[in-house]
Amino acid sequence: MNSTKKIHFEISERKILLRVMDVFSSILTLTLIGYYTNFHYFRVSETNFYWTIVLAFYISFFGTIFEMYNLQIASNRFQISKSIILTTSVTVLFYLLTPFYTPILPSNRLQILLFFFSILFSLSIWRYIYIVFLASNRFMKEVIFVCNSKDINDLLRQLATFNPHYKVVGYVAIDEVPIKVKVKRVLQENLDEFVRKNNVSEIVVSTINNKLTSVDLYNKLLQLLEKGVVIRKYNQVYENTTYRLPINFEEKELYKFFPFSRSNQNKFFVFYTRFFDIVFSTLGLIFFFFIAPFLWIINLFANNGSFFYTQVRVGKNGIPFTIYKMRTMVQSAEKNGAVFAVSNDSRITPFGKFLRKSRLDEFPQFINVLKGEMSIIGPRPERPIFVDQIAASIPLYQTRHVIKPGLTGWAQVNYPYGSNLEDSLMKLRYDLYYIKHRSLFLDVDIVIKTMSTVLFFRGQ
């Protein structure tokens, strides 16, 4: 096997690299500044090791909120510059305001400026290096597909959409009479040599019924696996890269996506989520009661109608419940019957747009959470009429009802507003990914991304 392989990082590896290097570059710069100048506010030492831990946590936490680890933003110089400034500013502010776990506030303001600009400079330089050398398309992964020739073009189009760093250099046809396509066809007997000459590091298999039609091909893949070539199913590549399940409209074989998360049946996890729901919704309602009078007064003039409204939604196990929300549309929004809300919907009032963007319109749903009809995190509950319409085209849609619906969820933080069946399918892919991989860490990720959504006014 040729040893001169190109550098390639998986998506998860890139995110870990970004986090580690953000912290390392910041601490290294602060250490060097302290060594060569009169900067003494921050020092790395055995006695004050927790200073470093707190700084590392703040950089990583606020970097997540301000999307420093969104790979699309991380590859864009303008967008990442904005994220760096916001992350640095909030990190320094919180670091200065938590003196019990950080150094005592310096009397000299120059120390604060040096602290701020050291972090800003280090993050900017490191992220520039990342964009130039690691986010570049020069660092591709050469792969071979094993699939039907009639599917290869669609598979390549999808792959280019969710992971442009894959370079498909050839494919092995498993159909008896392959059709002519643009990608180079590799004969089974030449597979070994082709892999060696083209530095192929991964083989992606996409087959019908999860079976290879040729025993010889299976044996060849097994030999390549023993030589260190990674072999993965296309569904696995798709799921690990996009963080959603690769289901289609006509998909009915639910067993393909099992096992769902064991957390769904874990008593400790169920207890933790319920405890979290009660605490968080209580705090949310307390906050809402403080701001509700001001919002009600504005509503009198801006929305010209009722302040609250209720609606029937489908909950866990398909059981309907009444949801509480603040009204954001005109009173006659459904005079012609129920229809999907769309982006820039003319039925939404100007004040309603503000409520939706800030997510304030959903605060009354904390009542549903306290009642146990909803959770803080889960698939968004849909109306029965829309559930029936969508399920008629997407049989697996009802699967999202195996857990409680939520105020926010994996689909909400990863996909924009849905207004048609295509959007519903895409959001279902995210919802089922959450149900399959449900965990404490995924919940924390959703909460942090929701905070980012609220801060940047991206509510739907």
CSV table of C-alpha atoms in Angstrom, one decimal:
chain,number,residue,atom,x,y,z
A,1,MET,CA,0.0,0.0,0.0
A,2,ASN,CA,1.3,3.4,-0.9
A,3,SER,CA,2.3,5.3,2.2
A,4,THR,CA,2.0,8.8,0.8
A,5,LYS,CA,-1.6,9.5,1.7
A,6,LYS,CA,-3.2,12.8,1.8
A,7,ILE,CA,-4.4,14.3,5.1
A,8,HIS,CA,-8.0,13.9,5.9
A,9,PHE,CA,-10.0,14.6,9.0
A,10,GLU,CA,-13.5,13.2,9.7
A,11,ILE,CA,-16.1,15.8,10.7
A,12,SER,CA,-16.0,14.8,14.4
A,13,GLU,CA,-12.2,14.9,14.3
A,14,ARG,CA,-12.2,18.4,12.8
A,15,LYS,CA,-14.5,19.6,15.6
A,16,ILE,CA,-12.3,18.1,18.3
A,17,LEU,CA,-9.3,19.6,16.6
A,18,LEU,CA,-10.9,23.0,16.6
A,19,ARG,CA,-11.8,22.8,20.3
A,20,VAL,CA,-8.4,21.6,21.4
A,21,MET,CA,-6.4,24.0,19.3
A,22,ASP,CA,-8.7,27.0,20.3
A,23,VAL,CA,-7.8,26.3,24.0
A,24,PHE,CA,-4.2,25.4,23.4
A,25,SER,CA,-3.4,28.5,21.2
A,26,SER,CA,-5.1,30.8,23.7
A,27,ILE,CA,-3.2,29.4,26.7
A,28,LEU,CA,0.1,29.3,24.8
A,29,THR,CA,-0.3,32.9,23.7
A,30,LEU,CA,-1.2,34.1,27.3
A,31,THR,CA,1.8,32.1,28.6
A,32,LEU,CA,4.2,33.7,26.1
A,33,ILE,CA,2.8,37.2,26.7
A,34,GLY,CA,3.3,36.7,30.5
A,35,TYR,CA,6.9,35.4,30.0
A,36,TYR,CA,8.1,38.3,27.7
A,37,THR,CA,6.0,41.2,29.2
A,38,ASN,CA,4.8,42.5,32.5
A,39,PHE,CA,1.5,40.6,32.1
A,40,HIS,CA,0.7,38.8,35.3
A,41,TYR,CA,-3.2,38.5,35.4
A,42,PHE,CA,-3.2,34.9,34.0
A,43,ARG,CA,-0.5,32.4,34.9
A,44,VAL,CA,-0.4,28.6,34.3
A,45,SER,CA,0.8,26.9,37.5
A,46,GLU,CA,0.2,23.8,39.6
A,47,THR,CA,-1.5,25.9,42.4
A,48,ASN,CA,-3.8,27.8,40.0
A,49,PHE,CA,-4.6,25.0,37.6
A,50,TYR,CA,-8.3,25.6,37.9
A,51,TRP,CA,-7.8,29.1,36.2
A,52,THR,CA,-6.8,27.2,33.1
A,53,ILE,CA,-9.7,24.7,33.3
A,54,VAL,CA,-12.3,27.5,33.7
A,55,LEU,CA,-10.8,29.5,30.7
A,56,ALA,CA,-10.8,26.3,28.6
A,57,PHE,CA,-14.4,25.6,29.5
A,58,TYR,CA,-15.5,29.2,28.7
A,59,ILE,CA,-13.8,29.2,25.3
A,60,SER,CA,-15.3,25.9,24.3
A,61,PHE,CA,-18.8,26.7,25.8
A,62,PHE,CA,-19.2,30.2,24.3
A,63,GLY,CA,-17.5,29.1,21.1
A,64,THR,CA,-20.3,26.5,20.7
A,65,ILE,CA,-23.0,29.1,21.3
A,66,PHE,CA,-21.4,31.5,18.8
A,67,GLU,CA,-21.0,28.7,16.3
A,68,MET,CA,-17.2,28.5,16.3
A,69,TYR,CA,-17.5,24.7,15.7
A,70,ASN,CA,-20.0,24.9,12.9
A,71,LEU,CA,-17.7,23.7,10.1
A,72,GLN,CA,-19.4,25.8,7.4
A,73,ILE,CA,-18.9,28.9,9.5
A,74,ALA,CA,-15.4,27.7,10.5
A,75,SER,CA,-14.4,27.7,6.8
A,76,ASN,CA,-15.7,31.2,6.1
A,77,ARG,CA,-13.3,34.0,7.0
A,78,PHE,CA,-16.0,36.7,7.5
A,79,GLN,CA,-18.4,34.5,9.5
A,80,ILE,CA,-15.7,33.0,11.7
A,81,SER,CA,-14.2,36.5,12.4
A,82,LYS,CA,-17.6,37.6,13.8
A,83,SER,CA,-17.8,34.4,15.9
A,84,ILE,CA,-14.2,34.9,17.2
A,85,ILE,CA,-15.0,38.5,18.4
A,86,LEU,CA,-18.2,37.4,20.1
A,87,THR,CA,-16.6,34.4,21.7
A,88,THR,CA,-13.6,36.3,23.0
A,89,SER,CA,-15.7,39.2,24.3
A,90,VAL,CA,-18.1,37.0,26.3
A,91,THR,CA,-15.4,34.7,27.5
A,92,VAL,CA,-13.3,37.5,28.9
A,93,LEU,CA,-16.4,39.1,30.4
A,94,PHE,CA,-17.5,36.0,32.2
A,95,TYR,CA,-13.9,35.2,33.2
A,96,LEU,CA,-13.5,38.6,34.8
A,97,LEU,CA,-16.9,38.2,36.6
A,98,THR,CA,-16.1,34.9,38.2
A,99,PRO,CA,-13.2,35.7,40.5
A,100,PHE,CA,-13.8,32.8,42.9
A,101,TYR,CA,-12.5,30.4,40.2
A,102,THR,CA,-10.4,32.9,38.2
A,103,PRO,CA,-7.7,35.4,39.1
A,104,ILE,CA,-8.6,38.5,41.2
A,105,LEU,CA,-9.6,41.5,39.0
A,106,PRO,CA,-6.4,43.4,38.1
A,107,SER,CA,-6.2,47.1,39.2
A,108,ASN,CA,-4.4,47.9,35.9
A,109,ARG,CA,-6.8,48.0,32.9
A,110,LEU,CA,-3.9,47.3,30.6
A,111,GLN,CA,-3.8,43.7,32.0
A,112,ILE,CA,-7.5,43.2,30.9
A,113,LEU,CA,-6.7,44.6,27.4
A,114,LEU,CA,-3.7,42.3,27.1
A,115,PHE,CA,-5.9,39.4,28.2
A,116,PHE,CA,-8.6,40.2,25.7
A,117,PHE,CA,-6.3,40.8,22.7
A,118,SER,CA,-4.1,37.8,23.4
A,119,ILE,CA,-7.1,35.5,23.2
A,120,LEU,CA,-8.5,37.4,20.1
A,121,PHE,CA,-5.1,37.3,18.4
A,122,SER,CA,-4.5,33.6,19.1
A,123,LEU,CA,-7.9,32.4,17.9
A,124,SER,CA,-7.7,34.6,14.8
A,125,ILE,CA,-4.3,33.3,13.8
A,126,TRP,CA,-5.1,29.6,14.5
A,127,ARG,CA,-8.5,29.8,12.6
A,128,TYR,CA,-6.7,31.5,9.6
A,129,ILE,CA,-4.3,28.5,9.6
A,130,TYR,CA,-7.2,26.1,9.7
A,131,ILE,CA,-9.0,27.8,6.8
A,132,VAL,CA,-5.9,27.9,4.6
A,133,PHE,CA,-4.5,24.4,5.3
A,134,LEU,CA,-7.2,22.2,6.8
A,135,ALA,CA,-10.6,23.4,5.4
A,136,SER,CA,-9.2,23.4,1.9
A,137,ASN,CA,-10.4,20.9,-0.7
A,138,ARG,CA,-6.8,20.0,-1.3
A,139,PHE,CA,-7.2,17.6,1.6
A,140,MET,CA,-9.6,15.0,0.1
A,141,LYS,CA,-10.3,11.4,1.0
A,142,GLU,CA,-10.2,9.1,-2.0
A,143,VAL,CA,-13.0,6.6,-1.9
A,144,ILE,CA,-14.6,3.9,-4.0
A,145,PHE,CA,-18.3,3.1,-4.2
A,146,VAL,CA,-19.7,-0.4,-4.4
A,147,CYS,CA,-23.2,0.0,-5.7
A,148,ASN,CA,-25.6,-0.4,-8.7
A,149,SER,CA,-24.5,1.7,-11.7
A,150,LYS,CA,-28.0,3.2,-11.9
A,151,ASP,CA,-27.6,4.6,-8.4
A,152,ILE,CA,-24.1,6.0,-8.6
A,153,ASN,CA,-25.0,9.5,-9.9
A,154,ASP,CA,-27.6,10.1,-7.2
A,155,LEU,CA,-25.2,8.8,-4.5
A,156,LEU,CA,-22.5,11.1,-5.7
A,157,ARG,CA,-24.8,14.1,-5.8
A,158,GLN,CA,-25.9,13.5,-2.2
A,159,LEU,CA,-22.4,12.8,-1.0
A,160,ALA,CA,-21.1,16.1,-2.6
A,161,THR,CA,-23.9,17.9,-0.7
A,162,PHE,CA,-23.2,16.7,2.8
A,163,ASN,CA,-19.4,16.0,2.6
A,164,PRO,CA,-17.5,17.7,-0.3
A,165,HIS,CA,-14.2,16.3,1.1
A,166,TYR,CA,-14.9,12.9,-0.3
A,167,LYS,CA,-13.5,12.3,-3.7
A,168,VAL,CA,-15.0,9.3,-5.5
A,169,VAL,CA,-12.3,8.0,-7.8
A,170,GLY,CA,-14.2,4.9,-9.0
A,171,TYR,CA,-17.0,2.4,-8.4
A,172,VAL,CA,-17.5,-1.3,-8.5
A,173,ALA,CA,-20.8,-2.2,-10.2
A,174,ILE,CA,-22.8,-5.0,-8.5
A,175,ASP,CA,-25.6,-5.2,-11.2
A,176,GLU,CA,-25.3,-7.7,-13.9
A,177,VAL,CA,-25.5,-5.3,-16.8
A,178,PRO,CA,-24.0,-1.9,-15.7
A,179,ILE,CA,-25.0,1.2,-17.5
A,180,LYS,CA,-22.5,3.8,-18.6
A,181,VAL,CA,-21.8,6.6,-16.1
A,182,LYS,CA,-19.3,9.4,-15.7
A,183,VAL,CA,-17.4,7.7,-12.8
A,184,LYS,CA,-14.7,5.3,-13.7
A,185,ARG,CA,-15.8,1.7,-13.3
A,186,VAL,CA,-13.4,-0.7,-11.5
A,187,LEU,CA,-13.6,-4.4,-12.3
A,188,GLN,CA,-13.6,-6.7,-9.3
A,189,GLU,CA,-10.4,-8.4,-10.4
A,190,ASN,CA,-8.6,-5.1,-10.6
A,191,LEU,CA,-9.9,-3.7,-7.3
A,192,ASP,CA,-6.7,-4.5,-5.3
A,193,GLU,CA,-4.4,-2.7,-7.7
A,194,PHE,CA,-6.8,0.2,-8.2
A,195,VAL,CA,-7.0,0.8,-4.4
A,196,ARG,CA,-3.2,0.7,-4.1
A,197,LYS,CA,-2.4,3.0,-7.1
A,198,ASN,CA,-5.1,5.7,-6.1
A,199,ASN,CA,-4.4,5.8,-2.4
A,200,VAL,CA,-8.0,4.8,-1.6
A,201,SER,CA,-8.5,5.0,2.1
A,202,GLU,CA,-12.2,4.1,2.2
A,203,ILE,CA,-14.8,2.0,0.4
A,204,VAL,CA,-18.4,2.9,0.7
A,205,VAL,CA,-20.9,0.1,0.1
A,206,SER,CA,-24.5,0.8,-1.0
A,207,THR,CA,-26.4,-2.4,-1.8
A,208,ILE,CA,-30.0,-3.6,-1.9
A,209,ASN,CA,-31.2,-5.6,1.1
A,210,ASN,CA,-27.8,-5.2,2.7
A,211,LYS,CA,-26.3,-8.0,0.7
A,212,LEU,CA,-23.4,-8.3,-1.8
A,213,THR,CA,-24.3,-10.4,-4.9
A,214,SER,CA,-20.8,-11.8,-5.4
A,215,VAL,CA,-18.9,-14.0,-3.0
A,216,ASP,CA,-15.6,-13.0,-4.8
A,217,LEU,CA,-16.3,-9.3,-4.2
A,218,TYR,CA,-17.1,-10.0,-0.5
A,219,ASN,CA,-13.8,-11.8,-0.2
A,220,LYS,CA,-11.9,-9.0,-1.9
A,221,LEU,CA,-13.4,-6.5,0.4
A,222,LEU,CA,-12.5,-8.6,3.4
A,223,GLN,CA,-8.9,-8.7,2.3
A,224,LEU,CA,-8.8,-5.0,1.8
A,225,LEU,CA,-10.3,-4.5,5.3
A,226,GLU,CA,-7.5,-6.6,6.7
A,227,LYS,CA,-5.0,-4.3,4.9
A,228,GLY,CA,-6.3,-1.3,6.7
A,229,VAL,CA,-8.8,0.1,4.2
A,230,VAL,CA,-12.0,1.4,5.9
A,231,ILE,CA,-15.2,-0.1,4.6
A,232,ARG,CA,-18.5,1.5,5.6
A,233,LYS,CA,-22.1,1.3,4.4
A,234,TYR,CA,-23.4,4.4,2.7
A,235,ASN,CA,-26.2,4.8,5.4
A,236,GLN,CA,-23.5,4.9,8.1
A,237,VAL,CA,-21.5,7.5,6.2
A,238,TYR,CA,-24.6,9.6,5.7
A,239,GLU,CA,-25.7,9.3,9.3
A,240,ASN,CA,-22.3,10.1,10.8
A,241,THR,CA,-21.8,13.1,8.5
A,242,THR,CA,-25.2,14.7,8.5
A,243,TYR,CA,-26.5,13.7,11.9
A,244,ARG,CA,-29.8,12.5,10.5
A,245,LEU,CA,-31.2,9.2,9.3
A,246,PRO,CA,-31.3,8.4,5.5
A,247,ILE,CA,-34.9,7.6,5.2
A,248,ASN,CA,-37.1,8.3,2.1
A,249,PHE,CA,-40.7,8.9,1.4
A,250,GLU,CA,-41.6,5.3,0.7
A,251,GLU,CA,-39.4,3.9,3.6
A,252,LYS,CA,-41.3,1.4,5.8
A,253,GLU,CA,-38.5,-0.9,7.1
A,254,LEU,CA,-38.1,0.6,10.6
A,255,TYR,CA,-35.7,-2.2,11.6
A,256,LYS,CA,-32.9,-0.7,9.5
A,257,PHE,CA,-32.7,2.1,12.0
A,258,PHE,CA,-32.8,0.1,15.2
A,259,PRO,CA,-31.7,0.0,17.9
A,260,PHE,CA,-33.1,3.3,19.1
A,261,SER,CA,-31.4,4.9,22.0
A,262,ARG,CA,-31.4,2.8,25.2
A,263,SER,CA,-31.9,6.1,27.0
A,264,ASN,CA,-35.5,6.0,26.0
A,265,GLN,CA,-36.0,3.0,28.4
A,266,ASN,CA,-33.3,4.0,31.0
A,267,LYS,CA,-35.0,4.8,34.3
A,268,PHE,CA,-32.2,7.2,35.4
A,269,PHE,CA,-32.3,9.0,32.1
A,270,VAL,CA,-36.1,9.3,32.2
A,271,PHE,CA,-35.9,10.6,35.8
A,272,TYR,CA,-33.2,13.1,34.8
A,273,THR,CA,-35.1,14.5,31.8
A,274,ARG,CA,-38.3,14.8,33.9
A,275,PHE,CA,-36.4,16.6,36.7
A,276,PHE,CA,-34.7,18.9,34.1
A,277,ASP,CA,-38.1,19.6,32.5
A,278,ILE,CA,-39.7,20.6,35.9
A,279,VAL,CA,-36.8,22.8,36.9
A,280,PHE,CA,-36.3,24.5,33.6
A,281,SER,CA,-40.0,25.0,32.9
A,282,THR,CA,-40.6,26.5,36.4
A,283,LEU,CA,-37.8,29.0,35.8
A,284,GLY,CA,-39.1,29.7,32.4
A,285,LEU,CA,-42.6,30.4,33.7
A,286,ILE,CA,-41.3,32.7,36.4
A,287,PHE,CA,-39.4,34.7,33.8
A,288,PHE,CA,-42.5,34.7,31.6
A,289,PHE,CA,-44.7,36.1,34.4
A,290,PHE,CA,-42.4,39.0,34.8
A,291,ILE,CA,-42.4,40.0,31.1
A,292,ALA,CA,-45.9,38.9,30.2
A,293,PRO,CA,-47.6,42.3,31.3
A,294,PHE,CA,-45.3,44.2,29.0
A,295,LEU,CA,-45.9,41.9,26.1
A,296,TRP,CA,-49.6,42.0,26.7
A,297,ILE,CA,-49.6,45.8,26.5
A,298,ILE,CA,-47.6,45.7,23.3
A,299,ASN,CA,-50.0,43.1,22.0
A,300,LEU,CA,-53.0,45.3,22.5
A,301,PHE,CA,-51.7,47.8,20.0
A,302,ALA,CA,-49.5,45.6,17.7
A,303,ASN,CA,-51.5,42.4,17.4
A,304,ASN,CA,-55.1,43.6,17.8
A,305,GLY,CA,-56.6,40.6,19.3
A,306,SER,CA,-56.2,37.8,21.9
A,307,PHE,CA,-52.9,37.4,23.7
A,308,PHE,CA,-52.9,33.6,24.0
A,309,TYR,CA,-54.3,30.8,21.8
A,310,THR,CA,-54.6,27.0,22.2
A,311,GLN,CA,-54.4,24.3,19.6
A,312,VAL,CA,-54.6,20.5,19.6
A,313,ARG,CA,-51.3,18.7,18.9
A,314,VAL,CA,-50.3,15.1,18.7
A,315,GLY,CA,-48.2,13.9,21.7
A,316,LYS,CA,-46.4,10.8,22.9
A,317,ASN,CA,-48.0,7.5,21.6
A,318,GLY,CA,-50.2,9.6,19.3
A,319,ILE,CA,-52.3,10.9,22.2
A,320,PRO,CA,-53.6,14.5,21.4
A,321,PHE,CA,-53.2,17.3,23.9
A,322,THR,CA,-53.9,21.1,24.0
A,323,ILE,CA,-50.9,23.3,23.5
A,324,TYR,CA,-50.6,26.8,24.8
A,325,LYS,CA,-48.9,29.6,22.8
A,326,MET,CA,-48.8,33.3,22.3
A,327,ARG,CA,-50.7,34.4,19.2
A,328,THR,CA,-48.4,35.5,16.4
A,329,MET,CA,-50.8,35.5,13.5
A,330,VAL,CA,-53.8,37.6,12.5
A,331,GLN,CA,-57.2,36.5,14.0
A,332,SER,CA,-58.5,35.2,10.7
A,333,ALA,CA,-55.3,33.2,9.8
A,334,GLU,CA,-57.3,30.0,9.2
A,335,LYS,CA,-60.6,31.2,7.8
A,336,ASN,CA,-60.0,29.0,4.8
A,337,GLY,CA,-58.9,26.0,6.8
A,338,ALA,CA,-55.6,24.7,8.2
A,339,VAL,CA,-52.5,25.2,6.1
A,340,PHE,CA,-48.8,24.9,6.7
A,341,ALA,CA,-47.0,28.0,7.9
A,342,VAL,CA,-44.4,29.1,5.4
A,343,SER,CA,-41.3,31.3,5.6
A,344,ASN,CA,-42.2,35.0,5.6
A,345,ASP,CA,-45.9,34.0,6.1
A,346,SER,CA,-48.1,37.1,5.4
A,347,ARG,CA,-50.4,35.9,8.2
A,348,ILE,CA,-47.8,36.6,10.8
A,349,THR,CA,-48.0,40.1,12.4
A,350,PRO,CA,-44.9,42.3,12.8
A,351,PHE,CA,-45.0,41.8,16.6
A,352,GLY,CA,-45.6,38.1,15.9
A,353,LYS,CA,-42.4,38.0,13.9
A,354,PHE,CA,-40.5,39.3,16.9
A,355,LEU,CA,-42.1,36.8,19.2
A,356,ARG,CA,-41.2,33.9,16.9
A,357,LYS,CA,-37.6,35.1,16.2
A,358,SER,CA,-37.0,35.5,20.0
A,359,ARG,CA,-38.9,32.2,20.8
A,360,LEU,CA,-41.0,34.2,23.3
A,361,ASP,CA,-44.2,32.9,21.7
A,362,GLU,CA,-43.4,29.4,23.0
A,363,PHE,CA,-42.9,30.3,26.7
A,364,PRO,CA,-46.6,29.3,27.6
A,365,GLN,CA,-45.7,25.8,26.5
A,366,PHE,CA,-43.7,25.4,29.8
A,367,ILE,CA,-47.2,24.8,31.2
A,368,ASN,CA,-47.5,21.7,28.9
A,369,VAL,CA,-44.0,20.6,30.1
A,370,LEU,CA,-45.1,20.9,33.8
A,371,LYS,CA,-48.2,18.9,33.0
A,372,GLY,CA,-46.0,16.1,31.5
A,373,GLU,CA,-47.5,16.5,28.0
A,374,MET,CA,-44.3,17.8,26.5
A,375,SER,CA,-40.6,17.8,27.3
A,376,ILE,CA,-38.0,20.6,26.9
A,377,ILE,CA,-36.3,18.6,24.2
A,378,GLY,CA,-38.0,16.4,21.6
A,379,PRO,CA,-39.6,16.5,18.2
A,380,ARG,CA,-41.9,19.4,17.7
A,381,PRO,CA,-45.6,18.4,18.1
A,382,GLU,CA,-47.7,18.7,15.0
A,383,ARG,CA,-51.4,19.1,14.5
A,384,PRO,CA,-53.5,15.9,13.9
A,385,ILE,CA,-54.6,17.0,10.4
A,386,PHE,CA,-51.0,17.6,9.3
A,387,VAL,CA,-49.8,14.3,10.9
A,388,ASP,CA,-52.4,12.4,8.9
A,389,GLN,CA,-51.4,14.2,5.7
A,390,ILE,CA,-47.7,13.7,6.2
A,391,ALA,CA,-48.0,10.1,7.4
A,392,ALA,CA,-49.9,9.2,4.2
A,393,SER,CA,-46.7,10.1,2.2
A,394,ILE,CA,-44.1,9.2,4.8
A,395,PRO,CA,-45.1,6.0,6.6
A,396,LEU,CA,-42.3,6.4,9.3
A,397,TYR,CA,-43.6,9.8,10.3
A,398,GLN,CA,-45.6,8.3,13.2
A,399,THR,CA,-42.4,6.9,14.7
A,400,ARG,CA,-41.5,10.3,16.1
A,401,HIS,CA,-44.4,9.9,18.6
A,402,VAL,CA,-42.5,7.2,20.6
A,403,ILE,CA,-41.2,10.0,22.9
A,404,LYS,CA,-42.7,13.2,24.2
A,405,PRO,CA,-42.7,16.2,21.9
A,406,GLY,CA,-40.5,19.1,22.9
A,407,LEU,CA,-40.1,22.9,23.0
A,408,THR,CA,-36.9,22.5,21.0
A,409,GLY,CA,-35.2,19.6,19.3
A,410,TRP,CA,-32.5,18.3,17.0
A,411,ALA,CA,-34.6,19.1,13.9
A,412,GLN,CA,-35.3,22.7,15.1
A,413,VAL,CA,-31.6,23.6,15.7
A,414,ASN,CA,-30.4,22.0,12.5
A,415,TYR,CA,-33.0,22.8,9.8
A,416,PRO,CA,-34.9,25.9,8.9
A,417,TYR,CA,-38.7,26.4,8.8
A,418,GLY,CA,-40.6,23.5,7.1
A,419,SER,CA,-43.5,24.2,4.9
A,420,ASN,CA,-44.0,21.2,2.6
A,421,LEU,CA,-43.5,17.4,2.5
A,422,GLU,CA,-39.9,17.6,1.5
A,423,ASP,CA,-39.2,19.7,4.6
A,424,SER,CA,-41.2,17.4,6.8
A,425,LEU,CA,-39.1,14.4,5.5
A,426,MET,CA,-35.9,16.3,6.3
A,427,LYS,CA,-37.0,17.2,9.8
A,428,LEU,CA,-38.1,13.6,10.4
A,429,ARG,CA,-34.6,12.5,9.5
A,430,TYR,CA,-33.3,14.7,12.3
A,431,ASP,CA,-36.0,13.7,14.7
A,432,LEU,CA,-35.3,10.0,14.2
A,433,TYR,CA,-31.6,10.6,14.6
A,434,TYR,CA,-32.3,12.2,18.0
A,435,ILE,CA,-34.6,9.3,19.0
A,436,LYS,CA,-31.9,6.8,18.0
A,437,HIS,CA,-29.0,8.6,19.7
A,438,ARG,CA,-30.8,10.3,22.5
A,439,SER,CA,-28.4,11.0,25.4
A,440,LEU,CA,-27.4,13.6,28.0
A,441,PHE,CA,-24.6,14.9,25.7
A,442,LEU,CA,-26.9,15.3,22.7
A,443,ASP,CA,-29.4,17.1,24.9
A,444,VAL,CA,-26.7,19.5,26.1
A,445,ASP,CA,-25.7,20.1,22.5
A,446,ILE,CA,-29.4,21.0,21.6
A,447,VAL,CA,-29.7,23.4,24.5
A,448,ILE,CA,-26.5,25.2,23.5
A,449,LYS,CA,-27.6,25.4,19.9
A,450,THR,CA,-31.0,26.7,21.0
A,451,MET,CA,-29.3,29.5,22.9
A,452,SER,CA,-27.4,30.3,19.7
A,453,THR,CA,-30.7,30.3,17.8
A,454,VAL,CA,-32.3,32.8,20.3
A,455,LEU,CA,-29.2,35.0,20.5
A,456,PHE,CA,-29.1,35.3,16.7
A,457,PHE,CA,-32.9,35.7,16.3
A,458,ARG,CA,-33.2,32.6,14.1
A,459,GLY,CA,-36.5,31.4,15.6
A,460,GLN,CA,-39.1,30.0,13.2
